[in-house]
Amino acid sequence: TRCSRFSRALFILPIIVFYSLPNEVANLNSNFHLERQFECRKSGSWIKTKLPAYNYSAESCTIDYRQSCKKSKSALYRWSEKKGCTKVQVDKAVLENIFASGSIYFVGDSLARNMKESLACIVSSYDISGIISYYSTYIPFQITSSGKKKGVKKRKIDLRSSIFSYDSNLKKEISKELKNVSVLVLMFGHHFNAPFNRFEGPRTPLMTAYELGVRTMIKDLENLSFKSPVVWVSYSPSHFDSGWNMGGSCSSFKVPSKKPHVFKQAGYSARDWNRALLNALEDSPATHYFLDITTPSEFRSDAHPNKMILKTRQDCVHWCLPGVADTWNELLIDIIIRIRASPDKKGKRTGLPVY
């Protein structure tokens, strides 16, 4: 039987045709290093449009009902960067090239699901062939119960044992899944700051724990001999205007902000998480890539479901679909095209700049 945490979206055409890269893709400067990526993100802004970039809905594809925001106007903006940055326009030919050599596999928490559902909806709207899979895990490491504190179960998290290694049956299942994966997308972190988590020791700093976890996943993927590109998606920012655990809200935000809205949760902002991720990636194999989705998202306090769906509390963590997550996938597609146009040489990556 198939593990319930696995989900797959399959889009089929009667005949699968493999195209060569379009000219505008083939001519891209594929040497898209981090300095350039950050420079491009900082040049970007949200431009108002008359129509959404992608006109899908829960009626045309699968969207978690909590992120299906029919009344939201947040999709009426398009992220635009300076000339020479993200030139790829998502269309049928580009998407067919993306899936020509295998599937895209997401591993992570509900933000990863948010991103996966966006990509699946974009792909389905073009009626092409492709497989997008998702493994749901709020923390991708071995978790055991360690008693209770004030009636709440405490969780002991072994950061030296990831989902790619700690259980032989799960490892076998995931290894089987990864065989036909052309791009692995990893996105997690939001559940690390839960107060009932216990990591290596009672005083392990949160960012240290996160770095250790990322390094473990890198090592476990190497042990699985996974050779395809691995894209580490940066931290998705939340936007509670009075604290996430203080009845915070984001319903007052109606349009993109003019300046980044940097919100701290449990003492850390999305930028702090990204620094920790980059530190962990310093000695990673050359097939591991960092994708910055934080910068454009920091302007979009208006694009969360807020109180449109759940009336008891506001959701200022996830994102309405269609919406900001579509931009994440445009940036993902752009970096995949660049990787394929000019793969990194074998060896270790060094000298990553500070975020």
Coordinates of C-alpha atoms in Angstrom, one line a residue, residues 112-311:
A112 CA 5.6 23.0 0.6
R113 CA 2.1 21.7 -0.1
N114 CA 1.0 25.3 -0.8
M115 CA 3.8 25.5 -3.4
K116 CA 3.1 22.1 -4.8
E117 CA -0.6 22.8 -5.3
S118 CA 0.2 26.0 -7.1
L119 CA 2.5 24.3 -9.5
A120 CA 0.1 21.4 -10.1
C121 CA -2.7 24.0 -10.9
I122 CA -0.4 25.9 -13.3
V123 CA 0.6 22.7 -15.1
S124 CA -3.0 21.5 -15.4
S125 CA -4.0 24.7 -17.0
Y126 CA -1.7 24.0 -19.9
D127 CA -2.9 20.4 -20.4
I128 CA 0.5 18.9 -20.5
S129 CA 2.2 15.7 -19.3
G130 CA 4.0 15.8 -15.9
I131 CA 4.2 14.3 -12.5
I132 CA 4.3 16.4 -9.3
S133 CA 4.7 14.5 -6.1
Y134 CA 4.6 15.6 -2.4
Y135 CA 5.7 14.0 0.8
S136 CA 4.0 15.6 3.8
T137 CA 6.1 16.1 6.9
Y138 CA 6.0 19.0 9.3
I139 CA 9.4 18.1 10.6
P140 CA 11.4 15.6 8.4
F141 CA 13.2 13.9 11.2
Q142 CA 12.7 11.1 13.7
I143 CA 10.2 12.2 16.4
T144 CA 9.5 10.4 19.6
S145 CA 7.3 11.4 22.5
S146 CA 9.2 12.6 25.6
G147 CA 6.4 13.0 28.2
K148 CA 4.1 15.9 28.9
K149 CA 4.5 19.4 30.2
K150 CA 1.4 21.2 31.5
G151 CA -0.8 18.6 29.7
V152 CA 1.0 19.1 26.3
K153 CA 3.0 16.2 24.8
K154 CA 6.6 17.0 24.3
R155 CA 8.4 15.9 21.2
K156 CA 12.0 14.7 21.1
I157 CA 13.5 15.3 17.6
D158 CA 16.5 13.4 16.5
L159 CA 18.2 15.8 14.1
R160 CA 20.8 13.2 13.1
S161 CA 18.2 11.0 11.5
S162 CA 16.0 12.3 8.7
I163 CA 13.1 10.7 6.8
F164 CA 15.7 9.6 4.3
S165 CA 17.4 7.4 6.8
Y166 CA 15.7 6.6 10.1
D167 CA 13.2 4.0 9.1
S168 CA 14.2 1.2 6.7
N169 CA 10.7 0.8 5.2
L170 CA 10.2 4.5 4.8
K171 CA 13.7 4.8 3.3
K172 CA 12.9 2.1 0.8
E173 CA 9.6 3.7 -0.1
I174 CA 11.2 7.2 -0.6
S175 CA 14.2 5.7 -2.5
K176 CA 11.8 4.2 -4.9
E177 CA 10.0 7.5 -5.3
L178 CA 13.3 9.4 -5.9
K179 CA 14.4 7.1 -8.8
N180 CA 12.4 9.1 -11.4
V181 CA 12.7 12.5 -9.8
S182 CA 14.5 15.1 -11.9
V183 CA 14.2 17.9 -9.2
L184 CA 13.8 17.5 -5.5
V185 CA 12.3 20.6 -3.7
L186 CA 12.8 20.9 0.1
M187 CA 10.9 23.4 2.2
F188 CA 10.4 23.1 6.0
G189 CA 11.1 25.0 9.2
H190 CA 7.9 26.5 10.5
H191 CA 7.3 23.7 12.9
F192 CA 10.7 23.9 14.4
N193 CA 9.8 26.7 16.8
A194 CA 6.9 24.8 18.5
P195 CA 7.5 25.3 22.3
F196 CA 7.1 21.5 23.0
N197 CA 10.0 20.5 20.7
R198 CA 13.2 19.1 22.2
F199 CA 16.3 18.9 20.1
E200 CA 19.8 17.6 20.8
G201 CA 19.8 19.2 24.2
P202 CA 17.6 21.4 26.4
R203 CA 19.6 24.6 25.5
T204 CA 20.2 23.9 21.8
P205 CA 19.6 27.3 20.0
L206 CA 16.8 27.0 17.4
M207 CA 19.0 28.2 14.5
T208 CA 21.7 25.7 15.5
A209 CA 19.1 22.9 15.5
Y210 CA 17.8 23.9 12.0
E211 CA 21.4 24.0 10.6
L212 CA 22.1 20.6 12.0
G213 CA 18.9 19.2 10.5
V214 CA 19.7 20.6 7.0
R215 CA 23.2 19.1 7.2
T216 CA 21.7 15.8 8.1
M217 CA 19.4 15.8 5.1
I218 CA 22.3 16.7 2.8
K219 CA 24.3 13.8 4.2
D220 CA 21.4 11.3 4.0
L221 CA 20.7 12.3 0.3
E222 CA 24.3 11.7 -0.5
N223 CA 24.1 8.2 1.2
L224 CA 21.1 7.5 -1.1
S225 CA 23.2 8.5 -4.1
F226 CA 20.7 11.0 -5.2
K227 CA 22.3 12.9 -8.1
S228 CA 19.5 15.2 -9.4
P229 CA 19.3 18.9 -8.5
V230 CA 18.0 19.7 -4.9
V231 CA 16.4 23.1 -4.5
W232 CA 16.2 24.4 -1.0
V233 CA 13.4 26.9 -0.8
S234 CA 13.9 29.8 1.5
Y235 CA 11.7 30.5 4.5
S236 CA 8.2 31.8 3.8
P237 CA 7.4 34.8 5.9
S238 CA 4.4 35.1 8.1
H239 CA 2.6 38.4 8.8
F240 CA 0.7 38.7 12.1
D241 CA 0.4 42.4 13.0
S242 CA 0.2 41.8 16.7
G243 CA 2.1 38.5 17.3
W244 CA 1.3 35.0 16.1
N245 CA 0.4 33.8 19.6
M246 CA -1.4 37.0 20.7
G247 CA -4.5 36.7 18.4
G248 CA -2.5 38.3 15.6
S249 CA -4.1 39.2 12.3
C250 CA -3.4 40.3 8.7
S251 CA -6.9 41.1 7.5
S252 CA -6.1 44.9 7.6
F253 CA -3.6 44.5 4.7
K254 CA -5.3 45.1 1.4
V255 CA -2.5 45.7 -1.1
P256 CA 1.2 44.9 -1.3
S257 CA 3.3 47.0 1.1
K258 CA 5.8 49.5 -0.2
K259 CA 8.5 48.2 2.2
P260 CA 9.2 44.6 3.3
H261 CA 7.1 43.6 6.2
V262 CA 9.6 41.7 8.4
F263 CA 7.8 39.7 11.1
K264 CA 9.5 37.8 13.9
Q265 CA 8.1 34.6 15.3
A266 CA 9.6 33.1 18.5
G267 CA 12.3 35.8 18.1
Y268 CA 13.4 34.9 14.6
S269 CA 12.5 36.4 11.2
A270 CA 12.5 34.6 7.9
R271 CA 15.8 36.2 7.2
D272 CA 17.3 34.6 10.2
W273 CA 16.1 31.2 9.0
N274 CA 17.7 31.9 5.6
R275 CA 21.0 32.7 7.1
A276 CA 21.0 29.4 9.0
L277 CA 20.0 27.6 5.8
L278 CA 22.9 29.2 3.8
N279 CA 25.3 28.4 6.6
A280 CA 24.3 24.7 6.4
L281 CA 24.6 24.7 2.6
E282 CA 28.1 26.1 2.5
D283 CA 29.8 22.7 2.1
S284 CA 26.9 21.0 0.2
P285 CA 27.4 19.2 -3.1
A286 CA 27.2 21.4 -6.2
T287 CA 23.8 19.9 -7.1
H288 CA 22.2 21.7 -4.1
Y289 CA 20.7 25.2 -4.8
F290 CA 19.2 27.9 -2.7
L291 CA 16.0 29.6 -4.0
D292 CA 15.0 32.9 -2.5
I293 CA 11.2 33.3 -2.3
T294 CA 11.4 35.3 0.9
T295 CA 12.2 38.7 -0.7
P296 CA 9.1 39.0 -2.9
S297 CA 6.9 37.4 -0.2
E298 CA 7.8 40.0 2.5
F299 CA 5.8 42.6 0.6
R300 CA 2.6 40.5 0.5
S301 CA 1.0 40.8 3.9
D302 CA -2.3 41.1 1.9
A303 CA -2.0 37.7 0.2
H304 CA -2.7 35.4 3.2
P305 CA -6.2 33.7 3.7
N306 CA -6.5 35.8 6.9
K307 CA -10.1 35.4 8.1
M308 CA -11.7 34.6 4.7
I309 CA -11.8 30.9 5.3
L310 CA -11.3 30.1 9.0
K311 CA -13.6 32.3 11.1

